[in-house]
Amino acid sequence: DTGVSQDPRHKITKRGQNVTFRCDPISEHNRLYWYRQTLGQGPEFLTYFQNEAQLEKSRLLSDRFSAERPKGSFSTLEIQRTEQGDSAMYLCASSSSTAPDTQYFGPGTRLTVL
Amino acid sequence: DQQVKQNSPSLSVQEGRISILNCDYTNSMFDYFLWYKKYPAEGPTFLISISSIKDKNEDGRFTVFLNKSAKHLSLHIVPSQPGDSAVYFCALGGSQGNLIFGKGTKLSVKP
């Protein structure tokens, strides 16, 4: 396994459009996390899954955002009616429940909303 | 309200010398503390971690120190190498599962 992968790496969209990102975690990891990073800031937590269950959501995750992990493997993050303020790097990470402190990150999806 | 502070946005060090990166936090509820390194256009890469019951953890050139009474975390890199030039983030984790990151310190190691 080569690590966490994310697709696409870059996405440019117009304001008001919907976008969906995909994350494939390290195969033996049952925890999956989504973070958002803007310029000059560290990653900010959005939500996380243990297997297919979404266990925690940040207040940053407005009702325009939805995340799923239907089979406990890959996950998708959808943003509806995008706004310019949604422009950021969206990072996915995974870890095992036996070592939750070590989260391994993917390369991220850079979203630009015009 | 910033729970994790990296007060130095940048640090410049000569190759071969020690790099010391610092991090302060306000909440004592965290169980573990981590350092990540990030190159441009890549995701953060895990470097080293320490649990709240320890005060030092070492891995090769990287050592993390935890001072719980001062709520202070530091990363020592010795000797520093040009390839260490990157942005370093400290992160704090607890039983909830998510990590809380600082804003990062950009380290430049000059040959």
Tab-separated table of N, CA, C and O in Angstrom, chain B residues 5-100:
chain	number	residue	atom	x	y	z
B	5	LYS	N	-0.175	27.304	19.902
B	5	LYS	CA	0.534	28.470	19.354
B	5	LYS	C	1.964	28.119	18.980
B	5	LYS	O	2.713	27.575	19.796
B	6	GLN	N	2.311	28.424	17.739
B	6	GLN	CA	3.698	28.367	17.305
B	6	GLN	C	4.073	29.817	17.032
B	6	GLN	O	3.684	30.379	16.013
B	7	ASN	N	4.779	30.415	17.962
B	7	ASN	CA	4.967	31.860	17.929
B	7	ASN	C	6.016	32.336	16.933
B	7	ASN	O	6.082	33.523	16.629
B	8	SER	N	6.835	31.412	16.434
B	8	SER	CA	7.836	31.810	15.440
B	8	SER	C	7.361	31.372	14.068
B	8	SER	O	7.364	30.179	13.781
B	9	PRO	N	6.982	32.312	13.202
B	9	PRO	CA	6.535	31.917	11.863
B	9	PRO	C	7.669	31.342	11.021
B	9	PRO	O	7.420	30.549	10.103
B	10	SER	N	8.918	31.736	11.334
B	10	SER	CA	10.034	31.234	10.543
B	10	SER	C	11.283	31.114	11.407
B	10	SER	O	11.420	31.743	12.455
B	11	LEU	N	12.189	30.248	10.928
B	11	LEU	CA	13.449	29.997	11.624
B	11	LEU	C	14.501	29.664	10.582
B	11	LEU	O	14.254	28.856	9.682
B	12	SER	N	15.678	30.282	10.697
B	12	SER	CA	16.765	30.003	9.769
B	12	SER	C	17.958	29.470	10.548
B	12	SER	O	18.358	30.041	11.563
B	13	VAL	N	18.508	28.346	10.081
B	13	VAL	CA	19.588	27.663	10.791
B	13	VAL	C	20.660	27.253	9.797
B	13	VAL	O	20.360	26.920	8.633
B	14	GLN	N	21.902	27.240	10.239
B	14	GLN	CA	23.000	26.780	9.385
B	14	GLN	C	23.050	25.255	9.397
B	14	GLN	O	22.793	24.603	10.440
B	15	GLU	N	23.364	24.685	8.243
B	15	GLU	CA	23.512	23.227	8.137
B	15	GLU	C	24.479	22.721	9.204
B	15	GLU	O	25.530	23.325	9.458
B	16	GLY	N	24.103	21.610	9.842
B	16	GLY	CA	24.947	21.008	10.862
B	16	GLY	C	24.643	21.476	12.278
B	16	GLY	O	25.033	20.801	13.244
B	17	ARG	N	23.957	22.612	12.400
B	17	ARG	CA	23.623	23.130	13.725
B	17	ARG	C	22.287	22.556	14.185
B	17	ARG	O	21.603	21.842	13.445
B	18	ILE	N	21.893	22.903	15.401
B	18	ILE	CA	20.632	22.412	15.944
B	18	ILE	C	19.485	23.353	15.557
B	18	ILE	O	19.638	24.585	15.554
B	19	SER	N	18.353	22.753	15.193
B	19	SER	CA	17.114	23.516	14.988
B	19	SER	C	16.194	23.218	16.157
B	19	SER	O	16.007	22.048	16.520
B	20	ILE	N	15.635	24.262	16.754
B	20	ILE	CA	14.695	24.087	17.860
B	20	ILE	C	13.389	24.777	17.507
B	20	ILE	O	13.351	25.997	17.302
B	21	LEU	N	12.341	23.981	17.402
B	21	LEU	CA	11.015	24.496	17.070
B	21	LEU	C	10.141	24.368	18.310
B	21	LEU	O	10.158	23.340	18.984
B	22	ASN	N	9.375	25.421	18.585
B	22	ASN	CA	8.611	25.483	19.825
B	22	ASN	C	7.110	25.561	19.588
B	22	ASN	O	6.643	26.064	18.556
B	23	CYS	N	6.387	25.109	20.604
B	23	CYS	CA	4.930	25.071	20.523
B	23	CYS	C	4.379	25.209	21.941
B	23	CYS	O	4.860	24.527	22.859
B	24	ASP	N	3.404	26.082	22.126
B	24	ASP	CA	2.752	26.252	23.424
B	24	ASP	C	1.278	25.940	23.293
B	24	ASP	O	0.669	26.209	22.257
B	25	TYR	N	0.694	25.390	24.342
B	25	TYR	CA	-0.731	25.059	24.283
B	25	TYR	C	-1.407	25.508	25.569
B	25	TYR	O	-0.769	25.784	26.581
B	26	THR	N	-2.730	25.613	25.503
B	26	THR	CA	-3.462	26.178	26.636
B	26	THR	C	-4.272	25.133	27.404
B	26	THR	O	-4.521	25.298	28.590
B	27	ASN	N	-4.673	24.047	26.748
B	27	ASN	CA	-5.557	23.068	27.349
B	27	ASN	C	-4.762	21.844	27.799
B	27	ASN	O	-4.009	21.284	27.013
B	28	SER	N	-4.940	21.427	29.040
B	28	SER	CA	-4.163	20.300	29.562
B	28	SER	C	-4.788	18.944	29.287
B	28	SER	O	-4.301	17.928	29.761
B	29	MET	N	-5.871	18.915	28.513
B	29	MET	CA	-6.633	17.669	28.349
B	29	MET	C	-6.080	16.746	27.269
B	29	MET	O	-6.621	15.689	27.024
B	30	PHE	N	-5.011	17.155	26.581
B	30	PHE	CA	-4.531	16.357	25.459
B	30	PHE	C	-3.735	15.138	25.938
B	30	PHE	O	-3.034	15.181	26.937
B	31	ASP	N	-3.876	14.041	25.184
B	31	ASP	CA	-3.222	12.786	25.533
B	31	ASP	C	-1.907	12.578	24.814
B	31	ASP	O	-1.043	11.842	25.301
B	32	TYR	N	-1.767	13.166	23.642
B	32	TYR	CA	-0.545	12.954	22.873
B	32	TYR	C	-0.257	14.184	22.024
B	32	TYR	O	-1.142	14.978	21.723
B	33	PHE	N	1.005	14.286	21.654
B	33	PHE	CA	1.513	15.482	20.982
B	33	PHE	C	2.372	15.023	19.815
B	33	PHE	O	3.160	14.082	19.951
B	34	LEU	N	2.225	15.686	18.690
B	34	LEU	CA	2.881	15.227	17.466
B	34	LEU	C	3.540	16.399	16.739
B	34	LEU	O	3.143	17.553	16.896
B	35	TRP	N	4.516	16.053	15.913
B	35	TRP	CA	5.107	17.008	14.977
B	35	TRP	C	4.964	16.448	13.564
B	35	TRP	O	5.218	15.263	13.315
B	36	TYR	N	4.566	17.346	12.659
B	36	TYR	CA	4.452	17.008	11.246
B	36	TYR	C	5.323	17.973	10.455
B	36	TYR	O	5.510	19.137	10.838
B	37	LYS	N	5.798	17.491	9.320
B	37	LYS	CA	6.575	18.296	8.390
B	37	LYS	C	5.777	18.403	7.097
B	37	LYS	O	5.164	17.413	6.650
B	38	LYS	N	5.803	19.587	6.478
B	38	LYS	CA	5.039	19.756	5.247
B	38	LYS	C	5.864	20.485	4.207
B	38	LYS	O	6.359	21.587	4.446
B	39	TYR	N	5.973	19.840	3.022
B	39	TYR	CA	6.567	20.491	1.862
B	39	TYR	C	5.446	21.110	1.038
B	39	TYR	O	4.290	20.671	1.110
B	40	PRO	N	5.761	22.134	0.217
B	40	PRO	CA	4.728	22.749	-0.628
B	40	PRO	C	4.039	21.716	-1.516
B	40	PRO	O	4.681	20.795	-2.015
B	41	ALA	N	2.749	21.865	-1.670
B	41	ALA	CA	1.929	21.025	-2.552
B	41	ALA	C	1.874	19.559	-2.106
B	41	ALA	O	1.512	18.687	-2.900
B	42	GLU	N	2.234	19.269	-0.864
B	42	GLU	CA	2.107	17.919	-0.324
B	42	GLU	C	1.325	17.970	0.979
B	42	GLU	O	1.210	19.023	1.610
B	43	GLY	N	0.802	16.817	1.392
B	43	GLY	CA	0.160	16.747	2.688
B	43	GLY	C	1.199	16.671	3.793
B	43	GLY	O	2.371	16.377	3.542
B	44	PRO	N	0.796	16.945	5.038
B	44	PRO	CA	1.737	16.845	6.163
B	44	PRO	C	2.251	15.411	6.323
B	44	PRO	O	1.510	14.442	6.136
B	45	THR	N	3.525	15.292	6.675
B	45	THR	CA	4.161	13.993	6.906
B	45	THR	C	4.460	13.845	8.397
B	45	THR	O	5.091	14.719	8.991
B	46	PHE	N	4.007	12.740	8.985
B	46	PHE	CA	4.244	12.491	10.404
B	46	PHE	C	5.740	12.358	10.676
B	46	PHE	O	6.464	11.657	9.961
B	47	LEU	N	6.220	13.037	11.736
B	47	LEU	CA	7.629	12.969	12.112
B	47	LEU	C	7.835	12.163	13.389
B	47	LEU	O	8.562	11.175	13.410
B	48	ILE	N	7.220	12.623	14.458
B	48	ILE	CA	7.481	12.039	15.772
B	48	ILE	C	6.353	12.438	16.708
B	48	ILE	O	5.712	13.478	16.511
B	49	SER	N	6.096	11.595	17.714
B	49	SER	CA	5.042	11.916	18.674
B	49	SER	C	5.509	11.583	20.080
B	49	SER	O	6.541	10.911	20.278
B	50	ILE	N	4.749	12.051	21.054
B	50	ILE	CA	5.040	11.764	22.457
B	50	ILE	C	3.721	11.712	23.211
B	50	ILE	O	2.809	12.511	22.930
B	51	SER	N	3.600	10.771	24.125
B	51	SER	CA	2.379	10.708	24.915
B	51	SER	C	2.520	11.617	26.130
B	51	SER	O	3.624	11.991	26.516
B	52	SER	N	1.385	11.933	26.740
B	52	SER	CA	1.390	12.888	27.854
B	52	SER	C	2.075	12.350	29.105
B	52	SER	O	2.361	13.100	30.029
B	53	ILE	N	2.351	11.031	29.124
B	53	ILE	CA	2.989	10.466	30.319
B	53	ILE	C	4.516	10.496	30.227
B	53	ILE	O	5.202	10.092	31.160
B	54	LYS	N	5.025	10.946	29.090
B	54	LYS	CA	6.473	11.007	28.909
B	54	LYS	C	6.924	12.456	28.804
B	54	LYS	O	6.118	13.360	28.579
B	55	ASP	N	8.244	12.666	28.928
B	55	ASP	CA	8.749	14.016	28.733
B	55	ASP	C	9.768	14.106	27.602
B	55	ASP	O	10.197	15.207	27.244
B	56	LYS	N	10.124	12.980	27.022
B	56	LYS	CA	11.093	12.986	25.923
B	56	LYS	C	10.895	11.754	25.052
B	56	LYS	O	10.633	10.657	25.560
B	57	ASN	N	11.028	11.975	23.744
B	57	ASN	CA	11.029	10.856	22.812
B	57	ASN	C	12.009	11.178	21.694
B	57	ASN	O	12.017	12.299	21.171
B	58	GLU	N	12.821	10.193	21.355
B	58	GLU	CA	13.895	10.426	20.392
B	58	GLU	C	13.782	9.452	19.228
B	58	GLU	O	13.486	8.270	19.417
B	59	ASP	N	14.035	9.959	18.018
B	59	ASP	CA	14.026	9.108	16.830
B	59	ASP	C	15.063	9.661	15.869
B	59	ASP	O	14.805	10.613	15.130
B	60	GLY	N	16.246	9.066	15.905
B	60	GLY	CA	17.317	9.528	15.016
B	60	GLY	C	17.710	10.965	15.338
B	60	GLY	O	18.041	11.294	16.475
B	61	ARG	N	17.643	11.808	14.324
B	61	ARG	CA	18.042	13.211	14.509
B	61	ARG	C	16.956	14.054	15.183
B	61	ARG	O	17.180	15.225	15.492
B	62	PHE	N	15.796	13.481	15.391
B	62	PHE	CA	14.641	14.221	15.914
B	62	PHE	C	14.346	13.821	17.369
B	62	PHE	O	14.263	12.643	17.687
B	63	THR	N	14.204	14.835	18.226
B	63	THR	CA	13.837	14.611	19.619
B	63	THR	C	12.709	15.561	19.976
B	63	THR	O	12.797	16.764	19.684
B	64	VAL	N	11.683	15.035	20.597
B	64	VAL	CA	10.574	15.882	21.057
B	64	VAL	C	10.610	15.914	22.576
B	64	VAL	O	10.805	14.888	23.237
B	65	PHE	N	10.440	17.117	23.120
B	65	PHE	CA	10.413	17.326	24.563
B	65	PHE	C	9.047	17.863	24.958
B	65	PHE	O	8.506	18.737	24.279
B	66	LEU	N	8.508	17.349	26.056
B	66	LEU	CA	7.224	17.823	26.557
B	66	LEU	C	7.388	18.310	27.984
B	66	LEU	O	7.836	17.565	28.850
B	67	ASN	N	7.010	19.559	28.231
B	67	ASN	CA	7.015	20.134	29.572
B	67	ASN	C	5.567	20.445	29.931
B	67	ASN	O	5.025	21.490	29.554
B	68	LYS	N	4.932	19.513	30.636
B	68	LYS	CA	3.494	19.655	30.905
B	68	LYS	C	3.193	20.818	31.832
B	68	LYS	O	2.179	21.493	31.695
B	69	SER	N	4.072	21.068	32.792
B	69	SER	CA	3.797	22.157	33.736
B	69	SER	C	3.824	23.507	33.026
B	69	SER	O	3.061	24.414	33.347
B	70	ALA	N	4.699	23.628	32.030
B	70	ALA	CA	4.782	24.873	31.256
B	70	ALA	C	3.873	24.841	30.033
B	70	ALA	O	3.781	25.848	29.320
B	71	LYS	N	3.240	23.701	29.771
B	71	LYS	CA	2.407	23.520	28.577
B	71	LYS	C	3.192	23.881	27.322
B	71	LYS	O	2.767	24.699	26.486
B	72	HIS	N	4.343	23.253	27.206
B	72	HIS	CA	5.291	23.596	26.151
B	72	HIS	C	5.835	22.328	25.519
B	72	HIS	O	6.182	21.363	26.222
B	73	LEU	N	5.916	22.345	24.206
B	73	LEU	CA	6.413	21.229	23.401
B	73	LEU	C	7.511	21.767	22.491
B	73	LEU	O	7.394	22.892	21.971
B	74	SER	N	8.573	20.997	22.330
B	74	SER	CA	9.609	21.454	21.408
B	74	SER	C	10.125	20.279	20.583
B	74	SER	O	10.066	19.121	21.019
B	75	LEU	N	10.640	20.606	19.415
B	75	LEU	CA	11.255	19.625	18.520
B	75	LEU	C	12.683	20.067	18.275
B	75	LEU	O	12.921	21.205	17.869
B	76	HIS	N	13.626	19.172	18.523
B	76	HIS	CA	15.022	19.438	18.260
B	76	HIS	C	15.460	18.583	17.081
B	76	HIS	O	15.199	17.371	17.065
B	77	ILE	N	16.119	19.213	16.126
B	77	ILE	CA	16.668	18.498	14.980
B	77	ILE	C	18.177	18.743	15.009
B	77	ILE	O	18.632	19.886	14.920
B	78	VAL	N	18.922	17.623	15.140
B	78	VAL	CA	20.373	17.810	15.166
B	78	VAL	C	21.071	16.588	14.572
B	78	VAL	O	20.736	15.457	14.954
B	79	PRO	N	21.999	16.746	13.624
B	79	PRO	CA	22.305	18.005	12.983
B	79	PRO	C	21.272	18.354	11.913
B	79	PRO	O	20.709	17.462	11.279
B	80	SER	N	21.036	19.628	11.693
B	80	SER	CA	20.083	20.059	10.669
B	80	SER	C	20.690	19.871	9.280
B	80	SER	O	21.900	20.056	9.082
B	81	GLN	N	19.836	19.501	8.328
B	81	GLN	CA	20.261	19.282	6.951
B	81	GLN	C	19.395	20.125	6.016
B	81	GLN	O	18.236	20.411	6.351
B	82	PRO	N	19.910	20.504	4.856
B	82	PRO	CA	19.105	21.317	3.923
B	82	PRO	C	17.752	20.675	3.581
B	82	PRO	O	16.767	21.371	3.397
B	83	GLY	N	17.712	19.342	3.518
B	83	GLY	CA	16.456	18.639	3.230
B	83	GLY	C	15.419	18.773	4.327
B	83	GLY	O	14.255	18.415	4.127
B	84	ASP	N	15.827	19.288	5.475
B	84	ASP	CA	14.863	19.514	6.567
B	84	ASP	C	14.064	20.793	6.351
B	84	ASP	O	13.100	21.056	7.085
B	85	SER	N	14.438	21.589	5.381
B	85	SER	CA	13.730	22.850	5.109
B	85	SER	C	12.295	22.537	4.702
B	85	SER	O	12.046	21.866	3.704
B	86	ALA	N	11.356	23.031	5.499
B	86	ALA	CA	9.929	22.742	5.310
B	86	ALA	C	9.160	23.543	6.352
B	86	ALA	O	9.753	24.253	7.172
B	87	VAL	N	7.839	23.404	6.334
B	87	VAL	CA	7.013	23.976	7.401
B	87	VAL	C	6.720	22.877	8.416
B	87	VAL	O	6.331	21.769	8.036
B	88	TYR	N	6.935	23.171	9.679
B	88	TYR	CA	6.726	22.209	10.754
B	88	TYR	C	5.507	22.604	11.577
B	88	TYR	O	5.393	23.745	12.034
B	89	PHE	N	4.614	21.645	11.757
B	89	PHE	CA	3.413	21.871	12.542
B	89	PHE	C	3.448	21.014	13.796
B	89	PHE	O	3.754	19.821	13.723
B	90	CYS	N	3.119	21.603	14.937
B	90	CYS	CA	2.835	20.775	16.095
B	90	CYS	C	1.335	20.507	16.118
B	90	CYS	O	0.536	21.304	15.607
B	91	ALA	N	0.965	19.367	16.666
B	91	ALA	CA	-0.442	18.978	16.711
B	91	ALA	C	-0.716	18.277	18.036
B	91	ALA	O	0.133	17.543	18.543
B	92	LEU	N	-1.895	18.510	18.559
B	92	LEU	CA	-2.275	17.919	19.841
B	92	LEU	C	-3.493	17.037	19.633
B	92	LEU	O	-4.419	17.401	18.892
B	93	GLY	N	-3.506	15.900	20.286
B	93	GLY	CA	-4.606	14.969	20.114
B	93	GLY	C	-5.154	14.493	21.443
B	93	GLY	O	-4.453	14.459	22.438
B	94	GLY	N	-6.427	14.141	21.418
B	94	GLY	CA	-7.079	13.645	22.618
B	94	GLY	C	-7.975	12.479	22.307
B	94	GLY	O	-7.914	11.911	21.221
B	95	SER	N	-8.820	12.149	23.239
B	95	SER	CA	-9.665	10.970	23.091
B	95	SER	C	-10.708	11.125	22.003
B	95	SER	O	-11.279	10.143	21.530
B	96	GLN	N	-10.990	12.365	21.571
B	96	GLN	CA	-11.993	12.594	20.534
B	96	GLN	C	-11.527	12.118	19.164
B	96	GLN	O	-12.333	11.901	18.276
B	97	GLY	N	-10.220	12.009	18.972
B	97	GLY	CA	-9.707	11.514	17.701
B	97	GLY	C	-9.124	12.567	16.792
B	97	GLY	O	-8.226	12.284	16.027
B	98	ASN	N	-9.644	13.787	16.827
B	98	ASN	CA	-9.126	14.791	15.911
B	98	ASN	C	-7.851	15.411	16.458
B	98	ASN	O	-7.582	15.371	17.655
B	99	LEU	N	-7.048	15.974	15.555
B	99	LEU	CA	-5.832	16.691	15.931
B	99	LEU	C	-6.084	18.188	15.822
B	99	LEU	O	-6.807	18.647	14.940
B	100	ILE	N	-5.464	18.942	16.736
B	100	ILE	CA	-5.520	20.400	16.691
B	100	ILE	C	-4.117	20.883	16.371
B	100	ILE	O	-3.167	20.571	17.107
